[in-house]
PDB file of C-alpha atoms and ligand atoms in Angstrom:
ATOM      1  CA  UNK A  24      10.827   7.811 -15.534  1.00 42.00           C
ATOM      2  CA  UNK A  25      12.576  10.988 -14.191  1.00 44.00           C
ATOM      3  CA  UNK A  26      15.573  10.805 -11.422  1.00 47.00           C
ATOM      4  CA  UNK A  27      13.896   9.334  -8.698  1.00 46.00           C
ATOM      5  CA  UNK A  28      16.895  10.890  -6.795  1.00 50.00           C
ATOM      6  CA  UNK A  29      15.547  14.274  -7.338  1.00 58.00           C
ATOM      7  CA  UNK A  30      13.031  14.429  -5.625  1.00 75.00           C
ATOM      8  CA  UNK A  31      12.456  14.870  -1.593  1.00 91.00           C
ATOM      9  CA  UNK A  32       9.618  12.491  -0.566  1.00 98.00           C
ATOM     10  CA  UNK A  33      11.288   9.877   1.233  1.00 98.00           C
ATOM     11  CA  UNK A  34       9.178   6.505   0.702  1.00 98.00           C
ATOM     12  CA  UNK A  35       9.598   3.371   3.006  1.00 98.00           C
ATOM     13  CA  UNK A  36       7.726   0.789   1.755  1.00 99.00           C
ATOM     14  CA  UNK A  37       6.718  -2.623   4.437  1.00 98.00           C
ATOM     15  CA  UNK A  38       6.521  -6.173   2.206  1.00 98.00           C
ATOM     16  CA  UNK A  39       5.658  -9.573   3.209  1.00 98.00           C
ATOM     17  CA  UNK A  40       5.767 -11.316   0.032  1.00 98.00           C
ATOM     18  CA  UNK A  41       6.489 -11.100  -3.828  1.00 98.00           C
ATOM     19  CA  UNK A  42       6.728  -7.558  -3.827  1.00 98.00           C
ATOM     20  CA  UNK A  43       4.737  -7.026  -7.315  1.00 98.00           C
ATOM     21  CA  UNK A  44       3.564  -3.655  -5.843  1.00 98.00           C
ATOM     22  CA  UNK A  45       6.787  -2.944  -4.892  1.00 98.00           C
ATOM     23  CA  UNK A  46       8.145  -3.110  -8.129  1.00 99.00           C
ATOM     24  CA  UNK A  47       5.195  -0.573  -9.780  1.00 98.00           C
ATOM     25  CA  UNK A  48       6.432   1.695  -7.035  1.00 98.00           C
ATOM     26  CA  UNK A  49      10.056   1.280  -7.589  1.00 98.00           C
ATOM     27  CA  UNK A  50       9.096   1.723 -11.879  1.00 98.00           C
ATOM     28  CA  UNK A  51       6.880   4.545 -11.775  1.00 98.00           C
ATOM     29  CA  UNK A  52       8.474   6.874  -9.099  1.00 98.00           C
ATOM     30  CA  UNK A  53       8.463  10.810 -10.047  1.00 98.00           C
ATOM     31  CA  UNK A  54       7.533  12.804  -7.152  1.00 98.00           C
ATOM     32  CA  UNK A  55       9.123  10.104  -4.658  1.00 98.00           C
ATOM     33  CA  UNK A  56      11.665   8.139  -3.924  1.00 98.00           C
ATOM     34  CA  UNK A  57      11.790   4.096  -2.689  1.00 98.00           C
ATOM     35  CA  UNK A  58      14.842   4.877   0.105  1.00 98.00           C
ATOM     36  CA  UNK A  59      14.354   1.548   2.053  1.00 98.00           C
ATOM     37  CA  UNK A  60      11.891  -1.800   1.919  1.00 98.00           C
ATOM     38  CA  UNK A  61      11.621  -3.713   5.148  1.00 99.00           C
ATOM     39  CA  UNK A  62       9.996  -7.045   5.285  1.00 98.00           C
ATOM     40  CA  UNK A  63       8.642  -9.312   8.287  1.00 98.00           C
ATOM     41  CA  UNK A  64       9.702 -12.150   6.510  1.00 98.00           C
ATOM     42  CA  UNK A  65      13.235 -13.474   5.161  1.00 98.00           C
ATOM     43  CA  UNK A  66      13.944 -15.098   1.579  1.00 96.00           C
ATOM     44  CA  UNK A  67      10.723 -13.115   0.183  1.00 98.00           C
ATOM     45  CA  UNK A  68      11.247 -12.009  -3.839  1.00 98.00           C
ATOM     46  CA  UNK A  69       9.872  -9.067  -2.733  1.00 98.00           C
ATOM     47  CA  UNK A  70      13.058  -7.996  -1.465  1.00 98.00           C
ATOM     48  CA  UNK A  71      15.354  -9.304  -4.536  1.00 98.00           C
ATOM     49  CA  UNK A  72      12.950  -6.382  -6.362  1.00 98.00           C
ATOM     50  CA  UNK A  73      14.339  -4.151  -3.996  1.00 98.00           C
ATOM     51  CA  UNK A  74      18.176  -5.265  -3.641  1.00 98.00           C
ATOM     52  CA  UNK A  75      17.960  -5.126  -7.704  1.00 98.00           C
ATOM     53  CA  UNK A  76      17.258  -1.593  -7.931  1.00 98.00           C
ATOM     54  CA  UNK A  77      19.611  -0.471  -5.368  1.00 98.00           C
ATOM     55  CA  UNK A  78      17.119  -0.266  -2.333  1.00 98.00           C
ATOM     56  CA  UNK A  79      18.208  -0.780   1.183  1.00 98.00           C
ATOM     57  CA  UNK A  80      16.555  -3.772   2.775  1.00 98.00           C
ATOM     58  CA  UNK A  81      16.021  -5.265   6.052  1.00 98.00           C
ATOM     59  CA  UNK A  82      14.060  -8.339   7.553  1.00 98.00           C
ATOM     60  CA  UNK A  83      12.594  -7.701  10.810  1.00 98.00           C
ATOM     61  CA  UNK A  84      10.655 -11.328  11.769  1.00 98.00           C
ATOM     62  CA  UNK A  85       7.816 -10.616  13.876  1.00 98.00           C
ATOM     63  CA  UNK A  86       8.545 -14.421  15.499  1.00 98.00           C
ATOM     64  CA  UNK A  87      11.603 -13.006  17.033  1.00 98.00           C
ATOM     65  CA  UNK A  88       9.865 -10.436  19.343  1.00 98.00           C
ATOM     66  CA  UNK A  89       7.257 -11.255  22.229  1.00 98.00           C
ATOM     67  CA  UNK A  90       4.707  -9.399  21.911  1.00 97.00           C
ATOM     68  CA  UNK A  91       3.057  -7.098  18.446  1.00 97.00           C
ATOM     69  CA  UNK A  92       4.045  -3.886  20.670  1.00 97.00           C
ATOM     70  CA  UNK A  93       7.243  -5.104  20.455  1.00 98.00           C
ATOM     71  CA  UNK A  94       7.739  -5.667  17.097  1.00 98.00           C
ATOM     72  CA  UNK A  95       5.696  -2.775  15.972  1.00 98.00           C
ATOM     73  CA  UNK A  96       8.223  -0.790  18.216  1.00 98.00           C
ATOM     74  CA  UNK A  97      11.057  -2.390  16.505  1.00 98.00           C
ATOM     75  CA  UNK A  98       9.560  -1.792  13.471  1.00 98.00           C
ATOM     76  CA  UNK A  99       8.329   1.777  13.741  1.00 98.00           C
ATOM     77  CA  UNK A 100      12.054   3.010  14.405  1.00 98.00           C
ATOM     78  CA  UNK A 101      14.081   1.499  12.010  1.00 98.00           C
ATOM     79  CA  UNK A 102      11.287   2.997   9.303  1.00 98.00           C
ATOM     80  CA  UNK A 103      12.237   6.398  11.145  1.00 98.00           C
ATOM     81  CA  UNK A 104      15.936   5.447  10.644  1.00 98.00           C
ATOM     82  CA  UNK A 105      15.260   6.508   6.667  1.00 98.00           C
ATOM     83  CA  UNK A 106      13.146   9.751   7.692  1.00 98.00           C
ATOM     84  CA  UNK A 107      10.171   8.997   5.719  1.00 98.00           C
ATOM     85  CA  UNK A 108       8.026  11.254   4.299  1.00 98.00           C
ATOM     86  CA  UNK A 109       5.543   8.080   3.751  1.00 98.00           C
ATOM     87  CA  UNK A 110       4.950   4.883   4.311  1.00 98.00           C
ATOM     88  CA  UNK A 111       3.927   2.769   2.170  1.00 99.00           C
ATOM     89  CA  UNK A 112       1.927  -1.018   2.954  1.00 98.00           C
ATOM     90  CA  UNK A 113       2.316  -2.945  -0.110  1.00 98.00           C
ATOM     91  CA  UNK A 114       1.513  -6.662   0.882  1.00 98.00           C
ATOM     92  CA  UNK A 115       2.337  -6.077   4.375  1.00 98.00           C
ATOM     93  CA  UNK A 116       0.226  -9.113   5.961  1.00 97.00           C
ATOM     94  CA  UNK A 117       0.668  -8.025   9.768  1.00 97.00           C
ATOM     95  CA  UNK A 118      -1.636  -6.386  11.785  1.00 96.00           C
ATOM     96  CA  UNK A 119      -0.622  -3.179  12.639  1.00 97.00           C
ATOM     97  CA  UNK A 120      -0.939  -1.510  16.805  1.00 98.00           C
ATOM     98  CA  UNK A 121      -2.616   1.302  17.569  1.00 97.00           C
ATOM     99  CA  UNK A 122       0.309   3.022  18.695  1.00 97.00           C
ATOM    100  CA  UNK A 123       2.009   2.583  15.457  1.00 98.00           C
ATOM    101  CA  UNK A 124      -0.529   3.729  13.239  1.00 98.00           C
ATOM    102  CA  UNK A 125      -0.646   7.303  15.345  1.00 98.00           C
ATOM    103  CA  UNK A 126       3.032   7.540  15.361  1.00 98.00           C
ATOM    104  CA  UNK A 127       2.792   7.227  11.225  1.00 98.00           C
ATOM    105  CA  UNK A 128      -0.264   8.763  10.389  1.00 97.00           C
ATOM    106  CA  UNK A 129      -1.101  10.881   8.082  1.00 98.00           C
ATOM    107  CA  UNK A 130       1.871   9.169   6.143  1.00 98.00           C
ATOM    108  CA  UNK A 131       0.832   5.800   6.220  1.00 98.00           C
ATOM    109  CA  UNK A 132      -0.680   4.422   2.955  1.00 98.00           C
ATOM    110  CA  UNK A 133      -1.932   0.738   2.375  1.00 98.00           C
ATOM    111  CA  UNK A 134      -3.341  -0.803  -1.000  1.00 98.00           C
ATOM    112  CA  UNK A 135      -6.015  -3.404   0.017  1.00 98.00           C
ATOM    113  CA  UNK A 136      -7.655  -6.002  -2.895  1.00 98.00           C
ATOM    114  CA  UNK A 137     -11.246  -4.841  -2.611  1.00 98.00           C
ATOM    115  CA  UNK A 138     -13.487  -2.290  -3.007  1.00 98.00           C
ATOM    116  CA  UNK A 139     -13.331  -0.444   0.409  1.00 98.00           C
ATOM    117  CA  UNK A 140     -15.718  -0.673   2.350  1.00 98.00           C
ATOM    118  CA  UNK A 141     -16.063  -3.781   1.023  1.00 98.00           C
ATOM    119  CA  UNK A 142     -14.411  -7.201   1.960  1.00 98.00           C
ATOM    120  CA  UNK A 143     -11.823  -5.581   4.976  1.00 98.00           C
ATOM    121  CA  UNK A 144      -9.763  -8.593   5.834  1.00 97.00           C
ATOM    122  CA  UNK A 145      -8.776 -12.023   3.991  1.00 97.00           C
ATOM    123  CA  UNK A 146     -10.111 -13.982   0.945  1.00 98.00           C
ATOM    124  CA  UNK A 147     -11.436 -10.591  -0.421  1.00 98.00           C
ATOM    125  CA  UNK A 148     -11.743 -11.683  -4.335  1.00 98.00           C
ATOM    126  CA  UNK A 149     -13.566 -15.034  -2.792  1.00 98.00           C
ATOM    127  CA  UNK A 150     -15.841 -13.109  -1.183  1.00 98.00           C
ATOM    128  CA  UNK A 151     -16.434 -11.163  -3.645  1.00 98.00           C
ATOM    129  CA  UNK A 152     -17.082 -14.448  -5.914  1.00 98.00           C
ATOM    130  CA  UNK A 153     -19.709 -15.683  -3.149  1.00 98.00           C
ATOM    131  CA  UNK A 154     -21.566 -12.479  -3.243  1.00 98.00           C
ATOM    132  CA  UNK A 155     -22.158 -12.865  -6.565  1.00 98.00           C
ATOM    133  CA  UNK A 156     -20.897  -9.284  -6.969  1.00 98.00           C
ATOM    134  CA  UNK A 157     -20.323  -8.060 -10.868  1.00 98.00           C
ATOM    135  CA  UNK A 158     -17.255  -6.024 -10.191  1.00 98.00           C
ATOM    136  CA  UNK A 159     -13.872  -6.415  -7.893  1.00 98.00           C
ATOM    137  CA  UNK A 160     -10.990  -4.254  -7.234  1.00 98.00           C
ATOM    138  CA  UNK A 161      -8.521  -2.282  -5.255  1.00 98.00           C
ATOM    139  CA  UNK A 162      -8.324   0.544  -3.032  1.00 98.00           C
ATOM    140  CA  UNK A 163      -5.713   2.891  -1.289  1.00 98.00           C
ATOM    141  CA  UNK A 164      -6.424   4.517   1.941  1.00 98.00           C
ATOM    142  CA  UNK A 165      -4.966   5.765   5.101  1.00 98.00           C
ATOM    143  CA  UNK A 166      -4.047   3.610   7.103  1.00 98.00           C
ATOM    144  CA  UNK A 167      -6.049   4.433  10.745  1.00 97.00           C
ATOM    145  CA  UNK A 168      -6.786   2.231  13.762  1.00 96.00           C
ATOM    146  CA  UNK A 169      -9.728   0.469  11.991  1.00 96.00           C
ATOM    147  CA  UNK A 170      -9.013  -2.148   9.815  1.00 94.00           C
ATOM    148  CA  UNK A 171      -8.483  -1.198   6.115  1.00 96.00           C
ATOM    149  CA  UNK A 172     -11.123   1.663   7.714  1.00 96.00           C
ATOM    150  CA  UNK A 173      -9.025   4.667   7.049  1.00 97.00           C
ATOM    151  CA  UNK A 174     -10.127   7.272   4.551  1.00 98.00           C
ATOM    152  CA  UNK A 175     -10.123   6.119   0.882  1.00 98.00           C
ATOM    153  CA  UNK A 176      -7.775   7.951  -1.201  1.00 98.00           C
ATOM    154  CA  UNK A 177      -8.759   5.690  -5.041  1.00 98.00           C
ATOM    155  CA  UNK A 178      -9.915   2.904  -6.470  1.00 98.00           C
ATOM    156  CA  UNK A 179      -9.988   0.794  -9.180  1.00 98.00           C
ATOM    157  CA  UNK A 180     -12.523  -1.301 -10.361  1.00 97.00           C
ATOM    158  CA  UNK A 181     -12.440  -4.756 -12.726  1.00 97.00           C
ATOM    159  CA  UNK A 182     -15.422  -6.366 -13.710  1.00 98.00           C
ATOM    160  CA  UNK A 183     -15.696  -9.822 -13.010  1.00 98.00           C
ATOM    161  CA  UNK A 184     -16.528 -12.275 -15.515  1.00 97.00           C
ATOM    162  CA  UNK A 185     -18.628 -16.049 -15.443  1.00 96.00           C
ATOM    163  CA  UNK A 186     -15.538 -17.940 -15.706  1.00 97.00           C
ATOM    164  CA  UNK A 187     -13.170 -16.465 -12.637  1.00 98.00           C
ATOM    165  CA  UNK A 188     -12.098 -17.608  -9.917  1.00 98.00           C
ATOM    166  CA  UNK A 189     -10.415 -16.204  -7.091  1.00 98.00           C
ATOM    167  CA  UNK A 190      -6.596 -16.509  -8.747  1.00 98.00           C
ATOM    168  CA  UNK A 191      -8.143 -15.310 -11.942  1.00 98.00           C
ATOM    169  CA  UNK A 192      -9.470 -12.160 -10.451  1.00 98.00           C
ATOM    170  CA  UNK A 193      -6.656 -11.470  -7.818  1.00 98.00           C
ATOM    171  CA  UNK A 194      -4.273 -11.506 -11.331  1.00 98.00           C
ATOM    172  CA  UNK A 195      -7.017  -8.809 -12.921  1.00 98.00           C
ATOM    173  CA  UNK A 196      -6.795  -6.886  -9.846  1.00 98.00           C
ATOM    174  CA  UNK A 197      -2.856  -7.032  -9.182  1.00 98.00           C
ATOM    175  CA  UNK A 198      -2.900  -5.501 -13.033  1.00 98.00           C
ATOM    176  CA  UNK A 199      -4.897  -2.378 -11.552  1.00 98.00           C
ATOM    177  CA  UNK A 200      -3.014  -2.235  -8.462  1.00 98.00           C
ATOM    178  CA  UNK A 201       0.469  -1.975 -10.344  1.00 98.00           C
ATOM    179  CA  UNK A 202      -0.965   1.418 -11.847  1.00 98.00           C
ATOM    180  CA  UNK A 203      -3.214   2.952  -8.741  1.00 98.00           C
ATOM    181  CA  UNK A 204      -0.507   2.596  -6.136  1.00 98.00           C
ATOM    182  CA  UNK A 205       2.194   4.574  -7.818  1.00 98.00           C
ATOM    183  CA  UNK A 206      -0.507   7.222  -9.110  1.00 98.00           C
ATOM    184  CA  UNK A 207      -1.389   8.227  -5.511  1.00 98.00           C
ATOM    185  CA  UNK A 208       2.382   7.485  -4.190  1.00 98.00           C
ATOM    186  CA  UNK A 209       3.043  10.302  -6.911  1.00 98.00           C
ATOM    187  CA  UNK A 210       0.396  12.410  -5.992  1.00 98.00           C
ATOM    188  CA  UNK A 211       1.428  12.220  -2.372  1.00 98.00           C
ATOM    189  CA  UNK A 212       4.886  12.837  -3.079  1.00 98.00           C
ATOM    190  CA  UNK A 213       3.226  16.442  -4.975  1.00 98.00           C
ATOM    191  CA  UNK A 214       1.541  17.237  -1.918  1.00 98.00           C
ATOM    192  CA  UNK A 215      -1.510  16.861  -3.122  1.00 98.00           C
ATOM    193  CA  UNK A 216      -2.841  14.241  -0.655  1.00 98.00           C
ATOM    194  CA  UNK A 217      -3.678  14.773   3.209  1.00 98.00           C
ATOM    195  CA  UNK A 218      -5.529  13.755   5.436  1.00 98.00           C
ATOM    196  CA  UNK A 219      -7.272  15.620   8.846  1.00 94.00           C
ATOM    197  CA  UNK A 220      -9.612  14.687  11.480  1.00 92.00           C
ATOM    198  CA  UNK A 221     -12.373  15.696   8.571  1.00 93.00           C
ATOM    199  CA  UNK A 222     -10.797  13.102   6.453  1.00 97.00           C
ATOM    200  CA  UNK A 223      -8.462  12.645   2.964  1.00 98.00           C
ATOM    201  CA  UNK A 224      -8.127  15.321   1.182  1.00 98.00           C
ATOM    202  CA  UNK A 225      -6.830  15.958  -2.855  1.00 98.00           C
ATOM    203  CA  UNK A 226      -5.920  19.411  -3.438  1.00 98.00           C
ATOM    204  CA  UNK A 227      -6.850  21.075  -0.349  1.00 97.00           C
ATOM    205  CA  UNK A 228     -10.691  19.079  -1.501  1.00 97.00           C
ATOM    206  CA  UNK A 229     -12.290  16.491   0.641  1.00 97.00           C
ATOM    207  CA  UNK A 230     -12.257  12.980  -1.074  1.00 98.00           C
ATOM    208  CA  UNK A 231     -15.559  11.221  -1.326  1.00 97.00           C
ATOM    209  CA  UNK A 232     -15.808   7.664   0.562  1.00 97.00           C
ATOM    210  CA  UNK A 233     -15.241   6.155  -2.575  1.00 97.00           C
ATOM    211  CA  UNK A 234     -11.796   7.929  -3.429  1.00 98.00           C
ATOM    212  CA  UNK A 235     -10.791   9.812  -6.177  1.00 97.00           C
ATOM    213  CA  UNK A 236     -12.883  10.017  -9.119  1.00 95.00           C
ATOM    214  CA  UNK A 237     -10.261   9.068 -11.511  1.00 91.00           C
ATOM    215  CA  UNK A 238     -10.495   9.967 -14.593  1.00 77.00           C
ATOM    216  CA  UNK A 239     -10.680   7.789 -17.661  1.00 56.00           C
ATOM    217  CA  UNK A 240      -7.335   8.018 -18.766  1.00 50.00           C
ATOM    218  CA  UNK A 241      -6.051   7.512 -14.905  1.00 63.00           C
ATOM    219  CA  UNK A 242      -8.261   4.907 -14.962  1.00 52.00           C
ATOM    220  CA  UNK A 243      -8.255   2.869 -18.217  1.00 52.00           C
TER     221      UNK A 243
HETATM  222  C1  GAR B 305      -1.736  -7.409  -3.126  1.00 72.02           C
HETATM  223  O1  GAR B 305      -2.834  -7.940  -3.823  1.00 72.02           O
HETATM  224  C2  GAR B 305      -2.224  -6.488  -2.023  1.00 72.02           C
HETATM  225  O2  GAR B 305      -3.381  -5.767  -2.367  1.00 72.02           O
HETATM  226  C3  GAR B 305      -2.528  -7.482  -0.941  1.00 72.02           C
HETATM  227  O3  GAR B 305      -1.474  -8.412  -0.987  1.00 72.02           O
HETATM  228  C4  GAR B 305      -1.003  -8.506  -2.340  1.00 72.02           C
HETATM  229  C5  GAR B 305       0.495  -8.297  -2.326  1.00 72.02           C
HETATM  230  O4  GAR B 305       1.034  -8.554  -3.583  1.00 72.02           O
HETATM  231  N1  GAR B 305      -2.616  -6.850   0.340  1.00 72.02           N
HETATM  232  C6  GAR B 305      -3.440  -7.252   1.294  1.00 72.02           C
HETATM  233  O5  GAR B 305      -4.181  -8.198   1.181  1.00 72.02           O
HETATM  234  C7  GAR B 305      -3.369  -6.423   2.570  1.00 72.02           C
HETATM  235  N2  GAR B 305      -4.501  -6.684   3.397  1.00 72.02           N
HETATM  236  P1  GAR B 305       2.525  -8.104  -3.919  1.00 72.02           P
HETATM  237  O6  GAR B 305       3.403  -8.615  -2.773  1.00 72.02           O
HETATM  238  O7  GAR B 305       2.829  -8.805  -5.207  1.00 72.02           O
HETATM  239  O8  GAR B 305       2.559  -6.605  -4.022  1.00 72.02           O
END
């Protein structure tokens, strides 16, 4: 890993929980830097990760304010208390307001366990069990006012076999998810990533709905 330190793209990254993405971001940051991680929820390991490698933390709990404006307002300036370049939703289990997604976007990633446009919501590797569907996975998109609706940037695809169940596949998936979210915080952090009323964009490019085409070495 090179100096994290040198580069410029400031990354605040929202947790709710363990944190495993947190830690592939923290690992595998080039073109970025992890400056702050702020979770909804106290005593998650999620922010050990973070207080381990030096990262500023801070619980904000959403119980504490009366309304999701007003937590969302709470929320959305302490993240601009780091100056962010980007925001990053890893595990973040809260709904987000309108009014915080257009203060952020454009610079507001999240990493969602399905196949986009697939299975928006809960229970997504369930779902996908019940559908009888031969392949699961991840995706990372901006984040717009639609719910895990925003323009897919990648995603990553495990097949799913006779024997899984839902904890069996959400493990498969969390292995793909630990190498696609740092590959696009990277390629953000490169300024290779945007996004326009047209849509994302790689390379000045428009993305197709289904992402990047990642290549089989990104991919394997
Ligand atoms: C990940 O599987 C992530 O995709 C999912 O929560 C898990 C967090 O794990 N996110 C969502 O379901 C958002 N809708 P982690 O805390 O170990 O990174």
């Amino acid at each position: 890993m090179s100096n994290p330190n040198d580069t410029d793209c400031r990354v605040v990254v929202l947790i709710s929980g363990n944190g495993s993405n947190l830690q592939a971001l923290i690992d595998n940051a080039e073109s970025y830097q992890v400056v702050a991680t702020i979770s909804n929820k106290a005593d998650v390991y999620g922010l050990d990760r973070a207080r381990e490698a030096g990262i500023d933390t801070v619980v904000i709990d959403h119980r504490q304010y009366p309304s999701r404006e007003a937590f969302d307002q709470v929320l959305a300036d302490t993240i601009d208390g780091y100056l962010p370049d980007l925001v990053v939703l890893a595990g973040f289990m809260r709904i987000l307001s309108d009014g915080f997604v257009q203060r952020f976007k454009g610079r507001l990633i999240n990493i969602h366990p399905s196949l986009l446009p697939k299975y928006p919501g809960l229970d997504t590797h369930q779902r996908a069990l019940d559908a009888g569907d031969s392949e699961a996975g991840c995706s990372v998109h901006f984040v717009t006012e639609e719910l895990d609706g925003g323009p897919c940037i990648a995603r990553a695809s495990v097949v799913i076999e006779a024997q899984d169940d839902a904890d069996a596949l959400a493990a498969r998936t969390l292995v793909q998810e630990h190498r696609l979210y740092p590959l696009v915080a990277n390629w953000f952090g490169e300024g290779r990533l945007a996004l326009s009323a047209k849509g994302a964009s790689f390379d000045g490019r428009p993305l197709p709905a289904t992402g990047h085409p990642l290549d089989s070495e990104q991919a394997d």
